[in-house]
mmCIF file of C-alpha atoms in Angstrom:
data_model
loop_
_atom_site.group_PDB
_atom_site.id
_atom_site.type_symbol
_atom_site.label_atom_id
_atom_site.label_comp_id
_atom_site.label_asym_id
_atom_site.label_seq_id
_atom_site.Cartn_x
_atom_site.Cartn_y
_atom_site.Cartn_z
ATOM 1 C CA MET P 1 83.706 -61.710 -183.693
ATOM 2 C CA GLU P 2 80.357 -61.814 -181.912
ATOM 3 C CA SER P 3 80.344 -65.590 -182.290
ATOM 4 C CA TYR P 4 83.713 -65.810 -180.497
ATOM 5 C CA VAL P 5 82.456 -63.667 -177.617
ATOM 6 C CA ARG P 6 79.365 -65.860 -177.366
ATOM 7 C CA VAL P 7 81.495 -69.010 -177.288
ATOM 8 C CA VAL P 8 83.696 -67.606 -174.503
ATOM 9 C CA GLY P 9 80.536 -66.728 -172.576
ATOM 10 C CA GLN P 10 79.305 -70.300 -172.952
ATOM 11 C CA ALA P 11 82.646 -71.580 -171.663
ATOM 12 C CA LEU P 12 82.406 -69.302 -168.625
ATOM 13 C CA LEU P 13 78.946 -70.685 -167.889
ATOM 14 C CA PHE P 14 80.181 -74.251 -168.308
ATOM 15 C CA PHE P 15 83.335 -73.762 -166.232
ATOM 16 C CA PRO P 16 81.758 -74.130 -162.750
ATOM 17 C CA VAL P 17 80.440 -77.550 -163.785
ATOM 18 C CA ALA P 18 83.847 -78.589 -165.123
ATOM 19 C CA ALA P 19 85.525 -77.239 -161.990
ATOM 20 C CA ALA P 20 83.192 -79.287 -159.806
ATOM 21 C CA VAL P 21 84.061 -82.424 -161.776
ATOM 22 C CA ILE P 22 87.827 -81.945 -161.497
ATOM 23 C CA ALA P 23 87.908 -80.406 -158.010
ATOM 24 C CA LEU P 24 88.210 -83.586 -155.938
ATOM 25 C CA PRO P 25 90.906 -85.328 -158.031
ATOM 26 C CA PHE P 26 92.822 -82.051 -158.266
ATOM 27 C CA LEU P 27 92.704 -81.471 -154.500
ATOM 28 C CA ILE P 28 93.842 -85.027 -153.834
ATOM 29 C CA HIS P 29 96.747 -84.729 -156.296
ATOM 30 C CA HIS P 30 97.751 -81.354 -154.889
ATOM 31 C CA TYR P 31 97.637 -82.507 -151.281
ATOM 32 C CA ARG P 32 99.568 -85.658 -152.097
ATOM 33 C CA LYS P 33 102.366 -83.647 -153.692
ATOM 34 C CA TYR P 34 102.488 -80.460 -151.611
ATOM 35 C CA GLY P 35 100.184 -81.037 -148.671
ATOM 36 C CA SER P 36 98.492 -77.663 -149.142
ATOM 37 C CA MET P 37 96.618 -75.361 -151.484
ATOM 38 C CA THR P 38 98.038 -71.887 -152.090
ATOM 39 C CA PHE P 39 96.035 -69.209 -153.878
ATOM 40 C CA ALA P 40 98.715 -68.736 -156.546
ATOM 41 C CA ARG P 41 98.703 -72.405 -157.512
ATOM 42 C CA PHE P 42 94.914 -72.564 -157.301
ATOM 43 C CA PHE P 43 94.586 -69.542 -159.597
ATOM 44 C CA LEU P 44 97.122 -70.832 -162.123
ATOM 45 C CA SER P 45 95.611 -74.291 -162.282
ATOM 46 C CA TYR P 46 92.010 -73.213 -162.562
ATOM 47 C CA SER P 47 92.769 -70.412 -164.999
ATOM 48 C CA PHE P 48 94.481 -73.041 -167.163
ATOM 49 C CA VAL P 49 91.337 -75.174 -167.015
ATOM 50 C CA LEU P 50 89.231 -72.153 -167.972
ATOM 51 C CA TYR P 51 91.541 -71.321 -170.881
ATOM 52 C CA SER P 52 91.477 -74.936 -172.084
ATOM 53 C CA ILE P 53 87.677 -74.993 -172.069
ATOM 54 C CA CYS P 54 87.453 -71.665 -173.903
ATOM 55 C CA ALA P 55 89.997 -72.753 -176.530
ATOM 56 C CA TYR P 56 88.206 -76.042 -177.154
ATOM 57 C CA PHE P 57 84.805 -74.372 -177.380
ATOM 58 C CA LEU P 58 86.160 -71.771 -179.787
ATOM 59 C CA VAL P 59 87.332 -74.591 -182.040
ATOM 60 C CA ILE P 60 84.122 -76.666 -182.092
ATOM 61 C CA LEU P 61 81.385 -74.020 -181.698
ATOM 62 C CA PRO P 62 78.987 -72.949 -183.058
ATOM 63 C CA LEU P 63 77.668 -76.397 -183.960
ATOM 64 C CA PRO P 64 75.644 -76.627 -187.184
ATOM 65 C CA SER P 65 72.763 -79.046 -187.670
ATOM 66 C CA ARG P 66 73.467 -82.526 -189.043
ATOM 67 C CA GLU P 67 71.245 -81.777 -192.019
ATOM 68 C CA ALA P 68 73.242 -78.658 -192.904
ATOM 69 C CA VAL P 69 76.523 -80.559 -192.692
ATOM 70 C CA ALA P 70 75.175 -83.415 -194.820
ATOM 71 C CA GLN P 71 74.466 -80.933 -197.606
ATOM 72 C CA MET P 72 77.992 -79.478 -197.596
ATOM 73 C CA THR P 73 79.980 -80.163 -200.753
ATOM 74 C CA GLY P 74 83.115 -78.053 -200.248
ATOM 75 C CA PRO P 75 86.611 -79.451 -199.585
ATOM 76 C CA SER P 76 87.434 -80.800 -196.130
ATOM 77 C CA VAL P 77 91.207 -80.371 -196.313
ATOM 78 C CA GLN P 78 93.540 -77.530 -197.327
ATOM 79 C CA LEU P 79 97.164 -78.685 -197.373
ATOM 80 C CA LEU P 80 98.846 -75.774 -199.174
ATOM 81 C CA PRO P 81 100.974 -73.763 -196.692
ATOM 82 C CA PHE P 82 100.743 -69.957 -196.535
ATOM 83 C CA SER P 83 97.537 -69.849 -198.567
ATOM 84 C CA PHE P 84 96.491 -66.879 -196.405
ATOM 85 C CA PHE P 85 98.933 -64.599 -198.207
ATOM 86 C CA ARG P 86 97.838 -65.906 -201.599
ATOM 87 C CA ASP P 87 94.137 -65.312 -200.818
ATOM 88 C CA LEU P 88 94.567 -62.019 -198.948
ATOM 89 C CA SER P 89 94.072 -59.822 -202.005
ATOM 90 C CA LYS P 90 91.112 -61.839 -203.266
ATOM 91 C CA GLU P 91 89.305 -61.923 -199.902
ATOM 92 C CA THR P 92 89.999 -58.363 -198.686
ATOM 93 C CA GLY P 93 90.900 -56.316 -201.773
ATOM 94 C CA PHE P 94 94.371 -55.677 -200.337
ATOM 95 C CA LEU P 95 96.880 -54.089 -202.706
ATOM 96 C CA LEU P 96 100.451 -53.544 -201.629
ATOM 97 C CA THR P 97 100.684 -50.450 -203.861
ATOM 98 C CA ASP P 98 97.469 -48.909 -202.478
ATOM 99 C CA PRO P 99 97.770 -47.763 -198.832
ATOM 100 C CA SER P 100 94.029 -47.064 -198.703
ATOM 101 C CA THR P 101 93.392 -50.830 -198.721
ATOM 102 C CA TYR P 102 95.595 -51.528 -195.698
ATOM 103 C CA LEU P 103 93.141 -50.692 -192.909
ATOM 104 C CA PRO P 104 90.072 -52.370 -194.473
ATOM 105 C CA ALA P 105 92.163 -55.488 -195.095
ATOM 106 C CA LEU P 106 93.499 -55.431 -191.536
ATOM 107 C CA LEU P 107 90.010 -55.168 -190.037
ATOM 108 C CA SER P 108 88.416 -57.732 -192.331
ATOM 109 C CA ASN P 109 87.068 -61.002 -190.927
ATOM 110 C CA PHE P 110 89.553 -62.879 -193.104
ATOM 111 C CA THR P 111 92.534 -61.197 -191.405
ATOM 112 C CA LEU P 112 90.987 -61.315 -187.942
ATOM 113 C CA GLN P 113 90.501 -65.063 -188.344
ATOM 114 C CA PHE P 114 94.200 -65.381 -189.169
ATOM 115 C CA VAL P 115 95.167 -63.312 -186.103
ATOM 116 C CA PHE P 116 92.801 -65.322 -183.913
ATOM 117 C CA ASN P 117 94.454 -68.581 -184.983
ATOM 118 C CA ILE P 118 97.786 -67.185 -183.787
ATOM 119 C CA ALA P 119 96.356 -65.796 -180.542
ATOM 120 C CA LEU P 120 94.524 -69.036 -179.700
ATOM 121 C CA LEU P 121 97.601 -70.825 -178.326
ATOM 122 C CA VAL P 122 99.545 -67.813 -177.021
ATOM 123 C CA PRO P 123 98.280 -68.518 -173.469
ATOM 124 C CA LEU P 124 99.344 -72.152 -173.864
ATOM 125 C CA GLY P 125 102.907 -70.994 -174.501
ATOM 126 C CA PHE P 126 102.741 -68.966 -171.291
ATOM 127 C CA TYR P 127 101.511 -71.891 -169.206
ATOM 128 C CA LEU P 128 104.028 -74.278 -170.744
ATOM 129 C CA ARG P 129 106.955 -72.039 -169.843
ATOM 130 C CA TYR P 130 105.848 -70.586 -166.514
ATOM 131 C CA TYR P 131 103.629 -73.226 -164.932
ATOM 132 C CA PHE P 132 104.752 -76.497 -166.531
ATOM 133 C CA ARG P 133 108.390 -75.408 -166.993
ATOM 134 C CA ARG P 134 108.831 -76.886 -170.450
ATOM 135 C CA LYS P 135 111.745 -76.003 -172.726
ATOM 136 C CA MET P 136 111.186 -74.156 -175.981
ATOM 137 C CA LEU P 137 111.368 -77.192 -178.259
ATOM 138 C CA ALA P 138 108.953 -79.110 -176.052
ATOM 139 C CA ALA P 139 106.582 -76.129 -175.952
ATOM 140 C CA VAL P 140 106.586 -75.855 -179.757
ATOM 141 C CA CYS P 141 105.958 -79.592 -180.151
ATOM 142 C CA ILE P 142 103.124 -79.526 -177.609
ATOM 143 C CA SER P 143 101.575 -76.508 -179.347
ATOM 144 C CA LEU P 144 101.747 -78.353 -182.660
ATOM 145 C CA GLY P 145 100.190 -81.428 -181.060
ATOM 146 C CA VAL P 146 97.327 -79.427 -179.532
ATOM 147 C CA SER P 147 96.710 -77.688 -182.855
ATOM 148 C CA LEU P 148 96.699 -81.042 -184.660
ATOM 149 C CA PHE P 149 94.179 -82.343 -182.118
ATOM 150 C CA PHE P 150 91.915 -79.369 -182.837
ATOM 151 C CA GLU P 151 92.169 -79.843 -186.596
ATOM 152 C CA LEU P 152 91.543 -83.593 -186.417
ATOM 153 C CA THR P 153 88.537 -82.928 -184.174
ATOM 154 C CA GLN P 154 87.078 -80.770 -186.927
ATOM 155 C CA LEU P 155 88.089 -83.183 -189.697
ATOM 156 C CA SER P 156 86.421 -86.116 -187.896
ATOM 157 C CA GLY P 157 83.108 -84.268 -187.817
ATOM 158 C CA LEU P 158 83.386 -83.918 -184.037
ATOM 159 C CA TYR P 159 84.402 -87.571 -183.533
ATOM 160 C CA GLY P 160 81.723 -88.928 -185.892
ATOM 161 C CA LEU P 161 78.823 -86.849 -184.629
ATOM 162 C CA TYR P 162 78.495 -85.335 -188.103
ATOM 163 C CA PRO P 163 78.537 -87.223 -191.434
ATOM 164 C CA ARG P 164 81.542 -85.186 -192.617
ATOM 165 C CA ALA P 165 83.864 -82.387 -191.514
ATOM 166 C CA TYR P 166 81.930 -79.201 -190.815
ATOM 167 C CA ARG P 167 85.073 -77.047 -190.751
ATOM 168 C CA LEU P 168 88.120 -77.034 -192.993
ATOM 169 C CA PHE P 169 91.279 -78.876 -191.958
ATOM 170 C CA ASP P 170 93.757 -76.121 -192.837
ATOM 171 C CA VAL P 171 97.521 -76.524 -192.646
ATOM 172 C CA ASP P 172 97.745 -72.747 -192.170
ATOM 173 C CA ASP P 173 95.828 -73.164 -188.903
ATOM 174 C CA LEU P 174 98.481 -75.636 -187.742
ATOM 175 C CA LEU P 175 101.236 -73.155 -188.557
ATOM 176 C CA CYS P 176 99.415 -70.207 -186.943
ATOM 177 C CA ASN P 177 98.529 -72.108 -183.776
ATOM 178 C CA THR P 178 102.085 -73.386 -183.389
ATOM 179 C CA LEU P 179 103.424 -69.876 -183.975
ATOM 180 C CA GLY P 180 101.064 -68.632 -181.269
ATOM 181 C CA GLY P 181 102.393 -71.169 -178.776
ATOM 182 C CA PHE P 182 105.954 -70.134 -179.653
ATOM 183 C CA LEU P 183 105.137 -66.415 -179.258
ATOM 184 C CA GLY P 184 103.472 -67.081 -175.917
ATOM 185 C CA TYR P 185 106.592 -68.898 -174.759
ATOM 186 C CA VAL P 186 108.905 -66.074 -175.877
ATOM 187 C CA LEU P 187 106.717 -63.275 -174.485
ATOM 188 C CA THR P 188 106.645 -64.994 -171.098
ATOM 189 C CA GLY P 189 110.383 -64.326 -170.672
ATOM 190 C CA PRO P 190 110.076 -60.657 -169.602
ATOM 191 C CA LEU P 191 107.059 -61.519 -167.414
ATOM 192 C CA LEU P 192 109.152 -63.934 -165.350
ATOM 193 C CA ARG P 193 110.775 -60.917 -163.684
ATOM 194 C CA ILE P 194 107.482 -59.713 -162.200
ATOM 195 C CA LEU P 195 105.534 -62.956 -161.754
ATOM 196 C CA PRO P 196 105.840 -64.973 -158.517
ATOM 197 C CA ASN P 197 108.780 -67.326 -158.740
ATOM 198 C CA ARG P 198 107.741 -70.960 -159.178
ATOM 199 C CA ASP P 199 110.299 -72.101 -156.612
ATOM 200 C CA GLU P 200 108.837 -69.638 -154.107
ATOM 201 C CA ILE P 201 105.323 -70.925 -154.799
ATOM 202 C CA ASP P 202 106.507 -74.512 -154.276
ATOM 203 C CA GLU P 203 108.378 -73.583 -151.098
ATOM 204 C CA LYS P 204 105.320 -71.822 -149.708
ATOM 205 C CA SER P 205 103.201 -74.860 -150.565
ATOM 206 C CA PHE P 206 105.602 -77.223 -148.801
ATOM 207 C CA ARG P 207 105.803 -74.973 -145.722
ATOM 208 C CA LYS P 208 102.037 -74.882 -145.546
ATOM 209 C CA GLY P 209 101.911 -78.623 -146.201
ATOM 210 C CA GLU P 210 103.977 -79.322 -143.093
ATOM 211 C CA ARG P 211 100.884 -78.372 -141.078
ATOM 212 C CA VAL P 212 97.683 -80.406 -141.165
ATOM 213 C CA THR P 213 95.082 -77.840 -142.161
ATOM 214 C CA PHE P 214 91.376 -78.042 -141.458
ATOM 215 C CA THR P 215 90.675 -78.556 -145.165
ATOM 216 C CA ARG P 216 92.951 -81.602 -145.281
ATOM 217 C CA ARG P 217 91.221 -83.022 -142.212
ATOM 218 C CA CYS P 218 87.799 -82.562 -143.801
ATOM 219 C CA LEU P 219 88.810 -84.026 -147.160
ATOM 220 C CA SER P 220 90.446 -87.017 -145.511
ATOM 221 C CA PHE P 221 87.500 -87.620 -143.176
ATOM 222 C CA PHE P 222 84.989 -87.309 -146.032
ATOM 223 C CA VAL P 223 86.808 -89.985 -148.054
ATOM 224 C CA ASP P 224 87.081 -92.217 -144.977
ATOM 225 C CA LEU P 225 83.366 -91.917 -144.231
ATOM 226 C CA LEU P 226 82.617 -93.157 -147.751
ATOM 227 C CA PHE P 227 84.613 -96.325 -147.073
ATOM 228 C CA VAL P 228 83.089 -96.701 -143.592
ATOM 229 C CA SER P 229 79.620 -96.494 -145.145
ATOM 230 C CA LEU P 230 80.601 -99.135 -147.716
ATOM 231 C CA LEU P 231 82.042 -101.422 -145.027
ATOM 232 C CA GLY P 232 78.973 -100.910 -142.832
ATOM 233 C CA SER P 233 76.660 -101.800 -145.711
ATOM 234 C CA LEU P 234 78.623 -104.991 -146.400
ATOM 235 C CA LEU P 235 78.473 -105.977 -142.726
ATOM 236 C CA ALA P 236 74.735 -105.290 -142.620
ATOM 237 C CA VAL P 237 74.117 -107.492 -145.670
ATOM 238 C CA PHE P 238 76.502 -110.401 -145.114
ATOM 239 C CA VAL P 239 76.978 -110.574 -141.323
ATOM 240 C CA SER P 240 73.618 -109.215 -140.109
ATOM 241 C CA PHE P 241 74.784 -107.026 -137.243
ATOM 242 C CA GLY P 242 71.725 -104.855 -137.757
ATOM 243 C CA ALA P 243 71.923 -101.345 -136.322
ATOM 244 C CA TRP P 244 75.409 -102.067 -134.937
ATOM 245 C CA SER P 245 76.897 -102.664 -138.390
ATOM 246 C CA PHE P 246 77.992 -99.073 -138.961
ATOM 247 C CA ALA P 247 79.322 -98.682 -135.407
ATOM 248 C CA LEU P 248 81.387 -101.842 -135.856
ATOM 249 C CA ALA P 249 82.550 -100.693 -139.288
ATOM 250 C CA TYR P 250 83.586 -97.345 -137.798
ATOM 251 C CA LEU P 251 85.700 -98.966 -135.063
ATOM 252 C CA LEU P 252 87.192 -101.559 -137.419
ATOM 253 C CA TYR P 253 88.136 -98.971 -140.020
ATOM 254 C CA PHE P 254 89.404 -96.141 -137.816
ATOM 255 C CA GLY P 255 90.756 -98.460 -135.136
ATOM 256 C CA LEU P 256 92.116 -101.810 -136.274
ATOM 257 C CA LEU P 257 92.699 -101.133 -139.980
ATOM 258 C CA GLN P 258 94.158 -97.669 -139.426
ATOM 259 C CA TRP P 259 96.522 -99.014 -136.757
ATOM 260 C CA ALA P 260 97.578 -101.888 -139.056
ATOM 261 C CA TRP P 261 98.289 -99.319 -141.787
ATOM 262 C CA LYS P 262 100.557 -97.358 -139.407
ATOM 263 C CA GLY P 263 98.037 -94.619 -138.726
ATOM 264 C CA LYS P 264 97.103 -94.113 -142.382
ATOM 265 C CA SER P 265 93.520 -94.717 -143.429
ATOM 266 C CA LEU P 266 92.624 -94.540 -147.118
ATOM 267 C CA GLY P 267 91.581 -90.902 -146.794
ATOM 268 C CA LYS P 268 94.772 -90.060 -144.927
ATOM 269 C CA ARG P 269 96.889 -91.807 -147.544
ATOM 270 C CA LEU P 270 95.285 -89.664 -150.228
ATOM 271 C CA THR P 271 95.931 -86.422 -148.334
ATOM 272 C CA LYS P 272 99.344 -87.503 -146.985
ATOM 273 C CA ILE P 273 98.581 -87.341 -143.262
ATOM 274 C CA CYS P 274 98.659 -89.979 -140.532
ATOM 275 C CA VAL P 275 97.748 -90.486 -136.878
ATOM 276 C CA VAL P 276 100.753 -90.734 -134.547
ATOM 277 C CA ASN P 277 101.405 -90.676 -130.832
ATOM 278 C CA ARG P 278 101.978 -87.243 -129.379
ATOM 279 C CA ASP P 279 105.757 -87.741 -129.607
ATOM 280 C CA GLY P 280 105.525 -88.602 -133.330
ATOM 281 C CA THR P 281 106.003 -92.365 -132.989
ATOM 282 C CA ARG P 282 103.700 -94.996 -134.494
ATOM 283 C CA VAL P 283 100.247 -94.812 -132.947
ATOM 284 C CA LEU P 284 99.330 -97.554 -130.473
ATOM 285 C CA LEU P 285 96.189 -99.592 -131.088
ATOM 286 C CA TRP P 286 94.463 -98.579 -127.865
ATOM 287 C CA ARG P 287 95.203 -94.906 -128.517
ATOM 288 C CA CYS P 288 93.789 -95.201 -132.031
ATOM 289 C CA LEU P 289 90.615 -96.832 -130.690
ATOM 290 C CA LEU P 290 90.338 -94.231 -127.922
ATOM 291 C CA ARG P 291 90.818 -91.311 -130.315
ATOM 292 C CA TYR P 292 88.037 -92.272 -132.686
ATOM 293 C CA GLY P 293 85.856 -93.726 -129.956
ATOM 294 C CA LEU P 294 85.930 -90.336 -128.222
ATOM 295 C CA LEU P 295 85.179 -88.541 -131.486
ATOM 296 C CA CYS P 296 82.157 -90.764 -132.053
ATOM 297 C CA ALA P 297 81.067 -90.348 -128.414
ATOM 298 C CA PHE P 298 81.279 -86.538 -128.641
ATOM 299 C CA VAL P 299 79.144 -86.476 -131.791
ATOM 300 C CA VAL P 300 76.577 -88.905 -130.360
ATOM 301 C CA ALA P 301 76.434 -87.020 -127.053
ATOM 302 C CA TYR P 302 76.003 -83.710 -128.846
ATOM 303 C CA GLY P 303 73.079 -85.060 -130.843
ATOM 304 C CA GLY P 304 71.761 -86.879 -127.769
ATOM 305 C CA VAL P 305 71.489 -83.667 -125.763
ATOM 306 C CA ALA P 306 69.505 -82.110 -128.608
ATOM 307 C CA GLN P 307 67.188 -85.136 -128.565
ATOM 308 C CA LEU P 308 66.770 -84.879 -124.773
ATOM 309 C CA LEU P 309 65.881 -81.197 -125.127
ATOM 310 C CA SER P 310 63.247 -82.152 -127.667
ATOM 311 C CA LEU P 311 61.738 -84.777 -125.350
ATOM 312 C CA ALA P 312 61.846 -82.436 -122.347
ATOM 313 C CA PHE P 313 60.014 -79.642 -124.124
ATOM 314 C CA ALA P 314 57.469 -82.118 -125.501
ATOM 315 C CA ALA P 315 56.793 -83.398 -121.966
ATOM 316 C CA THR P 316 56.443 -79.918 -120.408
ATOM 317 C CA GLY P 317 54.298 -78.554 -123.218
ATOM 318 C CA ALA P 318 56.510 -75.489 -123.708
ATOM 319 C CA SER P 319 55.905 -73.305 -126.732
ATOM 320 C CA ARG P 320 57.586 -74.197 -129.999
ATOM 321 C CA LEU P 321 59.357 -70.836 -130.066
ATOM 322 C CA VAL P 322 61.057 -71.518 -126.713
ATOM 323 C CA TYR P 323 62.049 -74.983 -127.916
ATOM 324 C CA LEU P 324 63.594 -73.623 -131.112
ATOM 325 C CA PHE P 325 65.443 -70.971 -129.101
ATOM 326 C CA PHE P 326 67.138 -73.507 -126.811
ATOM 327 C CA ILE P 327 67.903 -75.898 -129.670
ATOM 328 C CA ALA P 328 69.493 -73.057 -131.647
ATOM 329 C CA LEU P 329 71.415 -71.965 -128.540
ATOM 330 C CA TRP P 330 72.750 -75.498 -128.054
ATOM 331 C CA PHE P 331 73.883 -75.861 -131.652
ATOM 332 C CA LEU P 332 75.443 -72.384 -131.688
ATOM 333 C CA ALA P 333 77.347 -73.241 -128.501
ATOM 334 C CA GLY P 334 78.688 -76.386 -130.163
ATOM 335 C CA ILE P 335 79.703 -74.487 -133.289
ATOM 336 C CA PHE P 336 81.396 -71.801 -131.179
ATOM 337 C CA LEU P 337 83.411 -74.349 -129.192
ATOM 338 C CA PHE P 338 84.387 -76.157 -132.389
ATOM 339 C CA LEU P 339 85.539 -72.928 -134.057
ATOM 340 C CA LEU P 340 87.422 -71.924 -130.899
ATOM 341 C CA GLU P 341 89.253 -75.259 -130.892
ATOM 342 C CA THR P 342 90.040 -74.855 -134.592
ATOM 343 C CA VAL P 343 91.466 -71.356 -134.100
ATOM 344 C CA LEU P 344 93.567 -72.484 -131.122
ATOM 345 C CA ASN P 345 94.887 -75.455 -133.091
ATOM 346 C CA ARG P 346 95.789 -73.274 -136.049
ATOM 347 C CA SER P 347 97.590 -70.686 -133.925
ATOM 348 C CA SER P 348 99.507 -73.295 -131.943
ATOM 349 C CA LYS P 349 103.079 -74.068 -132.990
ATOM 350 C CA SER P 350 103.267 -77.311 -131.017
ATOM 351 C CA GLY P 351 100.832 -79.381 -133.101
ATOM 352 C CA ARG P 352 97.835 -78.923 -130.780
ATOM 353 C CA ASP P 353 94.958 -81.273 -131.618
ATOM 354 C CA TYR P 354 91.263 -81.322 -130.797
ATOM 355 C CA LEU P 355 90.107 -82.496 -127.370
ATOM 356 C CA TYR P 356 89.690 -86.142 -128.391
ATOM 357 C CA GLY P 357 93.269 -86.112 -129.689
ATOM 358 C CA ARG P 358 94.679 -84.557 -126.517
ATOM 359 C CA ILE P 359 92.863 -87.050 -124.286
ATOM 360 C CA SER P 360 94.020 -90.035 -126.370
ATOM 361 C CA GLY P 361 97.580 -88.713 -126.622
ATOM 362 C CA THR P 362 97.501 -88.668 -130.429
ATOM 363 C CA ARG P 363 97.741 -86.098 -133.191
ATOM 364 C CA LEU P 364 97.717 -85.836 -136.968
ATOM 365 C CA MET P 365 101.053 -85.446 -138.749
ATOM 366 C CA SER P 366 101.806 -84.513 -142.350
ATOM 367 C CA THR P 367 103.771 -87.112 -144.319
ATOM 368 C CA VAL P 368 104.563 -84.811 -147.259
ATOM 369 C CA LEU P 369 108.215 -85.060 -148.310
ATOM 370 C CA ARG P 370 109.959 -82.145 -149.969
ATOM 371 C CA GLN P 371 110.971 -82.878 -153.540
ATOM 372 C CA PRO P 372 113.975 -81.467 -155.404
ATOM 373 C CA ALA P 373 113.181 -78.197 -157.170
ATOM 374 C CA GLU P 374 112.459 -78.500 -160.882
ATOM 375 C CA PRO P 375 114.973 -76.765 -163.136
ATOM 376 C CA PRO P 376 113.629 -73.538 -164.638
ATOM 377 C CA ALA P 377 112.591 -73.548 -168.275
ATOM 378 C CA VAL P 378 115.135 -72.223 -170.720
ATOM 379 C CA SER P 379 114.621 -70.985 -174.228
ATOM 380 C CA GLY P 380 116.779 -73.570 -175.870
#
């Protein structure tokens, strides 16, 4: 059992890396469907990822050396069903007529391995019923498919990494894993009375998705800046605008292209938001140019003041400590004003935007459409 605990520990260490890899695609998918991220959905999704990693690691680890596997001569496949019950007495000394053998047999590694194979896919049955809303037959078939994938992974020698299978392909494992998925599905039934209702989670997500949150803004803007950088690099190489290439790319992308795409840049398409006039109609070209021209001007002016402070203190010969104090004060003032605007926008019920949006007469609007509720899973 210590090896199983060690494998789970390795999965927990590996999980942050896996989470970082899947985070961006997951956020984009979630925002495109619901327009928001609720804690309940975040927890369910990421706990499912964690479970999947742990289950996979438990199947493939610990990994032996290639030399040790090459020297193995035992069978690779066991196709006789219910061999556990046939081998129970031989492996554990269990005798049905001798109660003193019950507890040692129950606590033996042979029996614990059997129980583990059942428990391995119990959580999968829970997720299939509660989170993915699959029916019982579908859940059983998926559990069987996952178990078959695990067994074939072992039979293939970890996809050819080893010269032969380093673990036994056992039909009993298929039966136990599938039984575990079925038990997880059945045991989820009583839990549905106390767990948050999936329809309520979806409704909360859609309600939150009707507002353009700060996270959606940041994700959208980050994706857009990647494309602006790419466009600016292409202009610098093929058109030779020099230092103006990125400024031109910025105005072309956020101005002309975004207006032509009805207020939806590539980042905004991914996060299901768009720029509109204050009354919700299609954004005008000059308003689109003004909005993002002002945003660029504010950022440049903010950095320009910091540069002027640097030049002023260099010319007057003031101490470095005084210079750092005023620079820090300037940046803290900018951060404070930005946070104040963010709080006011979030608390406003009228779709209040940042200053550059109010001046240009534009705002961001969510384009998420409510979808029909999925039917709840039934046990038939």
